[in-house]
XYZ file of C-alpha atoms in Angstrom:
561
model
C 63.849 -28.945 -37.666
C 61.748 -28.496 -34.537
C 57.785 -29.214 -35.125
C 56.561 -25.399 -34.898
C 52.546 -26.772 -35.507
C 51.980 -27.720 -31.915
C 48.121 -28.976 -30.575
C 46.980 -28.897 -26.915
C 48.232 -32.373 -26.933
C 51.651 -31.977 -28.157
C 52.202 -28.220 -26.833
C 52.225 -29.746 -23.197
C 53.032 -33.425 -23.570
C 56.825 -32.113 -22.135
C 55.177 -29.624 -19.784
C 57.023 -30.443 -16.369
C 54.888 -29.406 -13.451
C 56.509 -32.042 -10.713
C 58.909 -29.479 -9.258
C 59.242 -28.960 -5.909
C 56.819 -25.556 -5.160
C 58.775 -23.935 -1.964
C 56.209 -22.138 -0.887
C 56.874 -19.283 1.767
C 54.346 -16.904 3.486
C 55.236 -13.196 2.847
C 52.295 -11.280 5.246
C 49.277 -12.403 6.763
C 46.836 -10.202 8.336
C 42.560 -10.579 9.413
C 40.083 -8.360 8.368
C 36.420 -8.767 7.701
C 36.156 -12.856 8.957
C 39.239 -13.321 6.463
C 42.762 -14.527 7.102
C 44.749 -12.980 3.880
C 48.170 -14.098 3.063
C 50.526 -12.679 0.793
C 52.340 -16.231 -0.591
C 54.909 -17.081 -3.236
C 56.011 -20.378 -4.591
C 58.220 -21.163 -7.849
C 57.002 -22.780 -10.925
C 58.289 -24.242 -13.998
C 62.203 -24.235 -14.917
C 63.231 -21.276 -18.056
C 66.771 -20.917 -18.679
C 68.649 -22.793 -15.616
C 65.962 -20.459 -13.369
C 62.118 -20.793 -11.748
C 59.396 -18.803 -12.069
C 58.757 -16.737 -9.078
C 54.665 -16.808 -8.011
C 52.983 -14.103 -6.382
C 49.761 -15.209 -5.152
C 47.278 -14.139 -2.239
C 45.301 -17.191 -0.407
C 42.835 -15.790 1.513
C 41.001 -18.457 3.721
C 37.418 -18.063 5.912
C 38.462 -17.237 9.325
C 38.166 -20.417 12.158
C 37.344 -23.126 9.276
C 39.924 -25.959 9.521
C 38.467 -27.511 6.327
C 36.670 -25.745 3.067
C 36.618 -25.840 -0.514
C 38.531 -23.181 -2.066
C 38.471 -21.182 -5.988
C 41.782 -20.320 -7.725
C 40.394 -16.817 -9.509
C 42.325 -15.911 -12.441
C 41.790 -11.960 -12.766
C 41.539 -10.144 -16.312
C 45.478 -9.241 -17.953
C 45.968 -5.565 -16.201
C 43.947 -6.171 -13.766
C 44.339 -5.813 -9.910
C 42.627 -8.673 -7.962
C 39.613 -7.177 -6.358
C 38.927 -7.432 -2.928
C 34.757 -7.038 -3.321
C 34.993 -10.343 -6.019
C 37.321 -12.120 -3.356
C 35.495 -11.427 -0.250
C 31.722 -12.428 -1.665
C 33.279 -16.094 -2.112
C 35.097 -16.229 1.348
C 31.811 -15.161 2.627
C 30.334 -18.246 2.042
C 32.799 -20.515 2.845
C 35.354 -20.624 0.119
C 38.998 -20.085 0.529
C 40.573 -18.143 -2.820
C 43.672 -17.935 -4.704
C 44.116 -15.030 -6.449
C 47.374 -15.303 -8.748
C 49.872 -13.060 -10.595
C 50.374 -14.038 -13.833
C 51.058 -10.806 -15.842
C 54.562 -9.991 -13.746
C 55.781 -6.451 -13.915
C 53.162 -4.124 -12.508
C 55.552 -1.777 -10.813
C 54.953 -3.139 -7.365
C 56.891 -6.065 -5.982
C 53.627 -7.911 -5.226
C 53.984 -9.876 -8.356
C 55.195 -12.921 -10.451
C 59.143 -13.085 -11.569
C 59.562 -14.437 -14.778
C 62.936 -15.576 -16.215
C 64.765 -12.668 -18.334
C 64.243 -15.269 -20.867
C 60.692 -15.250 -21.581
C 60.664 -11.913 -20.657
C 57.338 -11.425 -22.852
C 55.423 -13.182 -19.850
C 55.115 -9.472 -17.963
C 51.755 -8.641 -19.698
C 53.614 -4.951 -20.177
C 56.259 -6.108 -22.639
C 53.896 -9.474 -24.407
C 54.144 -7.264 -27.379
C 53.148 -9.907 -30.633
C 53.592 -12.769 -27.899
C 50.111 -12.085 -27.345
C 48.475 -12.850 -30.563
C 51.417 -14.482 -32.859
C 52.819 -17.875 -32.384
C 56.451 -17.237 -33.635
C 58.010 -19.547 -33.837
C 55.668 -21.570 -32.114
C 52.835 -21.943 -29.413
C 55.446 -22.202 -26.621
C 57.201 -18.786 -27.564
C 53.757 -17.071 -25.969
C 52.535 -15.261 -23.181
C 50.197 -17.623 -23.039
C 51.970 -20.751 -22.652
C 53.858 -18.762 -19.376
C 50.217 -18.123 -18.177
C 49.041 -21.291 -18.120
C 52.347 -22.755 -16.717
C 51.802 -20.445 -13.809
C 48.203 -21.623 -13.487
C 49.372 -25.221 -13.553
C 51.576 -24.501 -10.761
C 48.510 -22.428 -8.992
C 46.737 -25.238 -9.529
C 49.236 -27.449 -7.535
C 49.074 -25.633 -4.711
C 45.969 -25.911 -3.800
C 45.834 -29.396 -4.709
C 48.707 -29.979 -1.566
C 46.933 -27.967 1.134
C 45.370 -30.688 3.604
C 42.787 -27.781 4.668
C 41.335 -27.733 1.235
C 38.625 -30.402 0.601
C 37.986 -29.922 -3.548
C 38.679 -26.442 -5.576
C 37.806 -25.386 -8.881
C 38.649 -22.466 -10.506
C 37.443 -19.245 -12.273
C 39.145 -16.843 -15.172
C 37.534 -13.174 -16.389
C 38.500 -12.554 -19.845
C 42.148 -13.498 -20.352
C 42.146 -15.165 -16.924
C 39.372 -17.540 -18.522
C 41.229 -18.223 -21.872
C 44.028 -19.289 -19.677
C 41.934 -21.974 -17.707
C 40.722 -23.312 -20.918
C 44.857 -24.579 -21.584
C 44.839 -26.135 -17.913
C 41.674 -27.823 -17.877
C 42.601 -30.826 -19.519
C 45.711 -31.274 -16.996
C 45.043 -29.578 -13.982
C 43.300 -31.220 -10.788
C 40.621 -28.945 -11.241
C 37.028 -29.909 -10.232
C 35.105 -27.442 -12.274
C 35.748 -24.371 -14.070
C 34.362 -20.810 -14.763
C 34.858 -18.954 -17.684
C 33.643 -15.342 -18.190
C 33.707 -13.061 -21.109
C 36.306 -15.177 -22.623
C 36.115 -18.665 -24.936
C 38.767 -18.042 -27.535
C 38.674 -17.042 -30.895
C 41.164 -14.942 -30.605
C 42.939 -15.452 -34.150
C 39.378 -13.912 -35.504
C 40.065 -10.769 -33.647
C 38.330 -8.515 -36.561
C 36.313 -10.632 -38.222
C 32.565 -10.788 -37.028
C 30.624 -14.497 -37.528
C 27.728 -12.773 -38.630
C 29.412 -10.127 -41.591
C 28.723 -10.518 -45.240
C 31.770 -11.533 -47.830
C 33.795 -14.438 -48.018
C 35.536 -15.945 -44.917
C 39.716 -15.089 -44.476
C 42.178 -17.294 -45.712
C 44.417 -17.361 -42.786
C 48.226 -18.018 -43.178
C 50.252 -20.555 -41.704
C 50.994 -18.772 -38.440
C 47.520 -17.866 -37.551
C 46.588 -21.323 -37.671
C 49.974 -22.036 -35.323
C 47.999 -19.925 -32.926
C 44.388 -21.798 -33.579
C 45.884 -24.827 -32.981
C 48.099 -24.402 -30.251
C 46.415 -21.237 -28.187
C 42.805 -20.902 -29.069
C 40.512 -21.630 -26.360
C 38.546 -23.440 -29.239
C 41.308 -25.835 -29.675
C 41.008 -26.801 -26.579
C 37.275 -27.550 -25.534
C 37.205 -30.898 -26.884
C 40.180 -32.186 -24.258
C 38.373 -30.165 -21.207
C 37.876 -32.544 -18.351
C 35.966 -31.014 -15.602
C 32.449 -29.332 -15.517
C 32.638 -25.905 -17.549
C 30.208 -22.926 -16.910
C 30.871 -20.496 -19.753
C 29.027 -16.824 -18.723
C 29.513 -14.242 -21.373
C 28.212 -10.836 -21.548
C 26.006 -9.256 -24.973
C 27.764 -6.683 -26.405
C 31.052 -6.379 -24.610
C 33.970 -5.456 -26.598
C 36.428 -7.160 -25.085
C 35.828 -11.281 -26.252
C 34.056 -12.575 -29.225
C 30.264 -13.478 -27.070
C 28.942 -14.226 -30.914
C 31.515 -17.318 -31.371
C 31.199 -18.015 -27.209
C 28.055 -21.110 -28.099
C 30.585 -22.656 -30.947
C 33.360 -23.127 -27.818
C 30.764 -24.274 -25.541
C 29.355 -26.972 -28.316
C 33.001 -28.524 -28.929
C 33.190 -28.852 -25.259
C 33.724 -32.757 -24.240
C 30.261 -34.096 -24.766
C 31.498 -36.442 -21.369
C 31.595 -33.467 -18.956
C 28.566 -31.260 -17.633
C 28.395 -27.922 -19.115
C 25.886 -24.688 -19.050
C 25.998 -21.815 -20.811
C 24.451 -18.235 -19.991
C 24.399 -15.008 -22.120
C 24.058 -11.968 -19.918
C 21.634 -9.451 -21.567
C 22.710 -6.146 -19.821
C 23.761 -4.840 -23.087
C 26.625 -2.565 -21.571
C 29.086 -5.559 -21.782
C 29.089 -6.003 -17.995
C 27.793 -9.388 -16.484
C 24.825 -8.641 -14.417
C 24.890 -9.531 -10.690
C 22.394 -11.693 -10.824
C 23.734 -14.146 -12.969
C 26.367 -15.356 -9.668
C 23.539 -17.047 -9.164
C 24.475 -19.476 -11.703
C 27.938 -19.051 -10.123
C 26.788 -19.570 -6.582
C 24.786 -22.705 -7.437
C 27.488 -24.063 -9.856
C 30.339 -24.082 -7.259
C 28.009 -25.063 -4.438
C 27.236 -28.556 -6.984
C 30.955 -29.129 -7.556
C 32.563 -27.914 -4.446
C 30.385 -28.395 -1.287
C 28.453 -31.299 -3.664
C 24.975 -30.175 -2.953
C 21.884 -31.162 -5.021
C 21.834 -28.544 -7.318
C 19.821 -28.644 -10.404
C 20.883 -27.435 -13.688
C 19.807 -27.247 -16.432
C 20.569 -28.687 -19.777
C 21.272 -26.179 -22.911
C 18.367 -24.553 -24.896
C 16.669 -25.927 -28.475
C 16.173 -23.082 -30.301
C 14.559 -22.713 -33.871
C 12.788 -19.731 -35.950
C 9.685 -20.949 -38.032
C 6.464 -19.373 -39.799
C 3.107 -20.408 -37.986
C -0.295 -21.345 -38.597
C -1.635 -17.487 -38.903
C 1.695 -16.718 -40.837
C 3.525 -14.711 -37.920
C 7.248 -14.836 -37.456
C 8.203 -16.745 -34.112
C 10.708 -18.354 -32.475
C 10.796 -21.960 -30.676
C 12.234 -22.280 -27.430
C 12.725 -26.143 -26.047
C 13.411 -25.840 -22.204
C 14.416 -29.031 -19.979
C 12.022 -30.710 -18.577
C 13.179 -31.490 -15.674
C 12.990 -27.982 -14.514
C 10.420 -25.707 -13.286
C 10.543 -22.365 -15.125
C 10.620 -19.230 -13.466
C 11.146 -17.114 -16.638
C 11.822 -17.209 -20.369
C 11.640 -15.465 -23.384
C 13.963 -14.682 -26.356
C 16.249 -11.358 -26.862
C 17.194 -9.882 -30.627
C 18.468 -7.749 -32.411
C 18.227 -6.404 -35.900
C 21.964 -5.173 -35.930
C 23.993 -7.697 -37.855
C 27.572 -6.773 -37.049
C 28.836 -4.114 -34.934
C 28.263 -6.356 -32.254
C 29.294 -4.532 -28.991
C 26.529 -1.626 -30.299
C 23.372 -3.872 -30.872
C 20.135 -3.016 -29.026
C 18.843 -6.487 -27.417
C 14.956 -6.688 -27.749
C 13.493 -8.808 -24.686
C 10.394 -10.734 -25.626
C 8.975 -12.488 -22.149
C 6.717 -15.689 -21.971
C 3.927 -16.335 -20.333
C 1.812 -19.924 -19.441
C 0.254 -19.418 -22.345
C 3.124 -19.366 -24.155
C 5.091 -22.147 -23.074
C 3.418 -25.981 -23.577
C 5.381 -29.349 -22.598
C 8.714 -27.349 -21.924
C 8.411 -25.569 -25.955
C 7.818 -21.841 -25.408
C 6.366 -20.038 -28.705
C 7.506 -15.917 -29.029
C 6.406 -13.588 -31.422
C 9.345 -12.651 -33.680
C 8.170 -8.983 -34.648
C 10.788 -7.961 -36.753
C 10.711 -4.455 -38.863
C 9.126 -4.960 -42.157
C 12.346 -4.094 -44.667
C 14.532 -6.320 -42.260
C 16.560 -8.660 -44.152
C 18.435 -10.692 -41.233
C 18.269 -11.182 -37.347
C 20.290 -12.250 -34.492
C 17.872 -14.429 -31.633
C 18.750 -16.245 -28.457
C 16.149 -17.616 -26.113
C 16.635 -17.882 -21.781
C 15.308 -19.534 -19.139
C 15.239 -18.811 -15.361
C 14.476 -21.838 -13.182
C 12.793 -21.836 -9.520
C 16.265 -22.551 -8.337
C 17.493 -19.295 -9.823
C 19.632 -21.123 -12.170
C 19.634 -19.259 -15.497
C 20.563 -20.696 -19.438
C 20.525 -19.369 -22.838
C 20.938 -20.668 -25.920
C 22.860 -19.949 -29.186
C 22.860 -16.698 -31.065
C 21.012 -17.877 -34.221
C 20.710 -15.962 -36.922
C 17.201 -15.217 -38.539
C 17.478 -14.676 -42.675
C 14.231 -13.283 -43.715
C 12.935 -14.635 -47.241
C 9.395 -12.844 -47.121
C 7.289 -10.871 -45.535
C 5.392 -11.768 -42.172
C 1.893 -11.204 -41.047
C 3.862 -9.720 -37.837
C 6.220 -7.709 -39.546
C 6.003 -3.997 -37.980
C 6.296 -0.420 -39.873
C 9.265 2.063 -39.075
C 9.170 3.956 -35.680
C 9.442 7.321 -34.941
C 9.288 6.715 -31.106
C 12.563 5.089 -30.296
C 11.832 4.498 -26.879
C 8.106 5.044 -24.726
C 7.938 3.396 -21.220
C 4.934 2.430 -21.384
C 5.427 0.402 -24.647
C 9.170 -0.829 -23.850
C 10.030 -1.104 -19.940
C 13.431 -1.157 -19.747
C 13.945 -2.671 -23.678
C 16.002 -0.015 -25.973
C 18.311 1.672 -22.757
C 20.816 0.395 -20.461
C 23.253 1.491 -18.012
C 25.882 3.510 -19.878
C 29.198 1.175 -19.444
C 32.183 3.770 -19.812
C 30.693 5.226 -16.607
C 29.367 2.386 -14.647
C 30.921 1.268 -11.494
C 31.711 -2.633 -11.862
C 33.214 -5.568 -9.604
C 36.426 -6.794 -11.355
C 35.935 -4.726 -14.647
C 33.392 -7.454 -15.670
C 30.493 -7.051 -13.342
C 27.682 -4.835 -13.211
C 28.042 -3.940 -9.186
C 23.823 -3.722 -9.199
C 23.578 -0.044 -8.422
C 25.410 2.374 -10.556
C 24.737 0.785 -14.163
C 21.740 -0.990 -13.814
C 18.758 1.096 -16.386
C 15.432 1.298 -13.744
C 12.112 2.699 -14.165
C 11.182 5.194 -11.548
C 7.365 7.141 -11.100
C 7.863 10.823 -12.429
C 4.584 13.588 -12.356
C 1.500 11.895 -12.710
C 2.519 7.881 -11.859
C 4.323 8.286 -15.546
C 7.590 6.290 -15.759
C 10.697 7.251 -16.650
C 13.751 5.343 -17.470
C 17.201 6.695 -16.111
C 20.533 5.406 -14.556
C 23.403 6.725 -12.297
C 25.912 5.569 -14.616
C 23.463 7.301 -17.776
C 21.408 5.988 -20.140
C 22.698 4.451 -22.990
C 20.267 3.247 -26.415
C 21.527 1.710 -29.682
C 18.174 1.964 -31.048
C 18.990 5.084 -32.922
C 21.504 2.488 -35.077
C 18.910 0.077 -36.235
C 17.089 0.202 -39.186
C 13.750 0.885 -37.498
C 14.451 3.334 -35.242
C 16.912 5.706 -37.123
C 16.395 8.959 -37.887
C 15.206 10.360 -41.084
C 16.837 12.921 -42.655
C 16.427 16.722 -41.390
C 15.007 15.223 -38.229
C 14.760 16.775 -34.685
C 14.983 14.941 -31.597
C 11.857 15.312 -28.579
C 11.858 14.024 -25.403
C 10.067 14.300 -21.886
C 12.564 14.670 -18.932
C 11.649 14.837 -15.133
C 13.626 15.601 -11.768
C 12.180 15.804 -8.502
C 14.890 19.051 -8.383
C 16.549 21.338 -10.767
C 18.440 19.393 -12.772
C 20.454 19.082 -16.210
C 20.340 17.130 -18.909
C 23.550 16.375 -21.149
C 22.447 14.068 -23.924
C 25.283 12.769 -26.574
C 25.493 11.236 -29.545
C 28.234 8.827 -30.604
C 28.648 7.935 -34.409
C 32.256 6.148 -34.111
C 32.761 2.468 -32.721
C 34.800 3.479 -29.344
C 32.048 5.840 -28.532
C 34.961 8.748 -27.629
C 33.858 10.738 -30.271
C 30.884 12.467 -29.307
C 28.402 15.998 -30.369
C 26.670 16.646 -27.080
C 24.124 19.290 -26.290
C 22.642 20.491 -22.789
C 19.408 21.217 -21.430
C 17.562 22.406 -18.097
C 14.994 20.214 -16.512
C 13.435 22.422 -13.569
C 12.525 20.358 -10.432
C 9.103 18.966 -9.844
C 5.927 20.089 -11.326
C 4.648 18.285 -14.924
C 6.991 16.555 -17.120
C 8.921 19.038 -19.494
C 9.392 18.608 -22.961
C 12.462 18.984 -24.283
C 13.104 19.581 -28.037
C 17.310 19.683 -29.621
C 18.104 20.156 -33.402
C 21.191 18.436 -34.846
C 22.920 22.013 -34.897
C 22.354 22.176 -31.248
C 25.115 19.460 -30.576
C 28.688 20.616 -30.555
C 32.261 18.084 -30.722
C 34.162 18.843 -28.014
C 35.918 21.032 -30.372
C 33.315 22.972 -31.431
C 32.355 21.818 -34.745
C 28.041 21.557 -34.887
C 26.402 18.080 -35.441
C 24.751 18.371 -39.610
C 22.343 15.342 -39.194
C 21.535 12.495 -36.869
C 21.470 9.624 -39.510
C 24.299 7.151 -38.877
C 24.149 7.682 -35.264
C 25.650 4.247 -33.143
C 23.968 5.503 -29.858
C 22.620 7.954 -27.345
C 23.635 8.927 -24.011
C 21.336 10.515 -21.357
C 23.308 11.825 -18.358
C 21.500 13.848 -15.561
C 22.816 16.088 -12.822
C 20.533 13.857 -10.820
C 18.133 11.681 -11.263
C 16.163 12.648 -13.986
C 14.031 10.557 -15.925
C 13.802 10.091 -19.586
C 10.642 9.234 -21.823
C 9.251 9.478 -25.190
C 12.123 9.814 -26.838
C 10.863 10.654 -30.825
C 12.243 11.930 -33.839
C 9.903 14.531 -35.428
């Protein structure tokens, strides 16, 4: 009987990828300084027939030599032209390739009727069973395609080194080619495995699943996990706080079983939507420019991060920063939300000289006094605008703290948070790819309303979790007051969400006239209605809070009274 327990070793040890690729140009057409082909080439063998490819290589126009990135695009995903062209922009030809098959176009890959379950439509349990084996997955077909991907740019004379970069399933299949493909670096993004776990938060109480023999067919064969250890090339892992989509609490325990022999960095971004903030392509930018066009780039080394009582018996955590770097910024984010991670409300704690000596910064940890545990990660920002973070550590609290703080009515003030307890509101944001914040529609800002006062708002809305954690929920029988401003007539729909897709919501209304002095704004629970009618009893057990505005208005002193 065939061995059905198969390892990134012995899953690919038979993997052919020295077939011929007969490549043939389908279209080409310029636009915006890029030459864009439509191409298709064949990959591995499946029942007496090849693959089929659909790929587009679009190259800088009037370079005869350049680097180039193979982008791997998120399952159900179309590639996106914004993502594309901000690489061929500076000098980078891309390959954008079709592995899902079927999208009901015929610009895409042809799989073999016999693995079928390759077209991401019809994966059905292909996707996250290994029955009988590893090699009866979707995943396995991905990552054959890649290979193949993978070997075409390796055989273009034009193209002087590539590397490569996946976005969510895209980056789970570039961890299965990394230890065999010519690849000289890779970037992963909201994805590092863990897929098996799908359920099953690190951080939740009661004892850990007993998994049955096929799960651990998929751990060991499929699981990005598995195969960080045989990775080959420089890895830079970006994942994005409280995004639904991949596991960002288990992302650090991928990244630490990572070859110890290549470089590596890691970066958390703290946008707290689930998007990837713009500005962390700087770490992007400066990564490929290191591997690809082999500047002098620094970066940075991980993050030593530990949680200890001090001298004056305050709560704080220890950041160790690299010393070979000059630091921009730092600080440390957390949370007081143990699970329900895609809902937490990231606290952002900044340093200053003071607080950092011989590369070890020192942050207040001011947690809420009946707190029992705590999720912390620390960042840095170097002059070079290369940004790291560390691990997601968890804080267990075994006594009381001379910092400790008392419960808050006031969920969110400007003047006391900035932008800490809101964010852009995801479900509404514009985004590059479906996993970047595009910088204008989602990001939260502060903006001067009557009187100099700031006010937080966002196109996309305002979105706070605060109203979930322990220190900022509302008491029974409470009512909710808030200051709104709009430089014209405006409304203001605010909505609360209590279930964990946020679909669910009791929203309520109000009119914020333009100009003049702020206006406070005062809602019961009974003023917010389902969309089928039914009144909102209470606001304890909220998950969150939406503010959306005709225009812009801005929010402030948001308090339960």
């Amino acid at each position: 009987m065939a061995n059905t327990f198969l390892t990134p070793v012995t899953l690919w040890k038979d993997f052919d990828d020295s077939l011929p690729l007969e490549e043939e140009t389908l279209s080409e057409r310029r636009e915006k300084g890029a030459v864009i082909r439509e191409v298709r080439f064949l990959g591995r063998e499946a029942g007496g027939d090849r693959v089929k490819i659909y790929a587009q290589y679009v190259l800088p126009e009037g370079e005869e030599r350049f680097p180039a990135v193979m982008i791997l695009f998120e399952a159900g995903c179309p590639f996106d032209e914004a993502f594309v062209g901000r690489f061929v922009a500076r000098g980078y030809g891309v390959l954008c390739v079709d592995y899902c098959g079927e999208n009901g176009t015929q610009a895409h890959t042809v799989y073999p009727s016999c693995i079928d379950y390759a077209n991401y439509v019809r994966a059905g349990s292909h996707l996250d069973r290994a029955e009988p084996s590893a090699r009866e997955t979707s995943w396995y077909e991905w990552a054959g395609v890649a290979r193949y991907a993978a070997k075409f740019l390796s055989t273009r004379g034009e193209v002087t080194r590539f590397g490569a970069i996946g976005l969510r399933t895209g980056g789970e299949v570039l961890f299965k080619i990394a230890p065999y493909a010519p690849i000289s670096c890779m970037i992963s993004v909201c994805a590092a495995g863990w897929l098996a776990y799908r359920g099953l938060e690190k951080f939740a109480d009661g004892e850990q699943k007993v998994f049955d023999e096929e799960h651990h067919r998929f751990i060991a064969g499929i699981d990005s996990q598995s195969y960080a250890p045989y990775v080959r090339c420089p890895v830079l892992l970006l994942s994005a706080v409280n995004d639904k989509k991949h596991d960002y609490d288990r992302v650090y325990d991928t990244f630490q079983q990572i070859n110890p022999e290549v470089q590596k960095a890691f970066l958390y971004s703290s946008h707290g939507n689930g998007l990837i903030g713009m500005h962390s392509l700087a770490d992007v930018d400066l990564f490929l420019d290191k591997y690809l066009k082999e500047r002098s780039v620094f970066l940075s080394g991980p993050i030593g991060l530990s949680v200890e009582e001090d001298a004056e018996g305050n709560l704080v955590a220890r950041a160790t920063f690299d010393a070979e770097g000059e630091l921009h910024e730092c600080g440390i984010f957390y949370t007081e939300r143990i699970t329900g991670s895609h809902a937490r409300d990231w606290t952002r704690v900044m340093g200053n000289p003071a607080s950092v000596r011989e590369s070890v910064g020192t942050f207040p940890l001011e947690l809420y006094e009946k707190s029992s545990r705590a999720l912390v990660y620390a960042f840095a920002n170097y002059s070079n605008n290369f940004s790291v973070t560390s691990k997601i550590q968890e804080v267990v609290v075994r006594k009381p703290y001379k910092n400790m703080c008392v419960k808050s009515r006031i969920v969110y003030s400007s003047e006391r948070d900035s932008l800490n307890g809101v964010s852009g509101f995801r479900r509404r944001a514009r985004s590059v790819a479906d996993c970047f914040a595009d910088g204008r529609g989602v990001d939260a800002k502060l903006l001067p309303g009557y009187g100099g006062i700031m006010g937080a708002t966002a196109e996309a809305g305002l979105v706070s979790y605060r109203v979930n954690e322990p220190r900022y929920s509302a008491p029974e029988g409470a009512s909710l007051r808030l200051d709104a401003y709009c430089g014209q007539d405006a409304s203001l729909k605010v909505t609360f969400y209590f279930d964990d897709d946020e679909e669910n919501g009791y929203s309520a209304e109000a009119r914020v006239a333009g100009g003049g002095k702020w206006k406070s704004i005062l809602f019961d629970a009974s003023d917010f209605k389902s969309a089928n009618g039914a009144h909102l009893e209470s606001f304890v057990g909220a998950l969150s809070v939406v503010f959306v505005g005709s225009a812009e208005v801005l929010v402030n002193n948001i308090v339960w009274i």
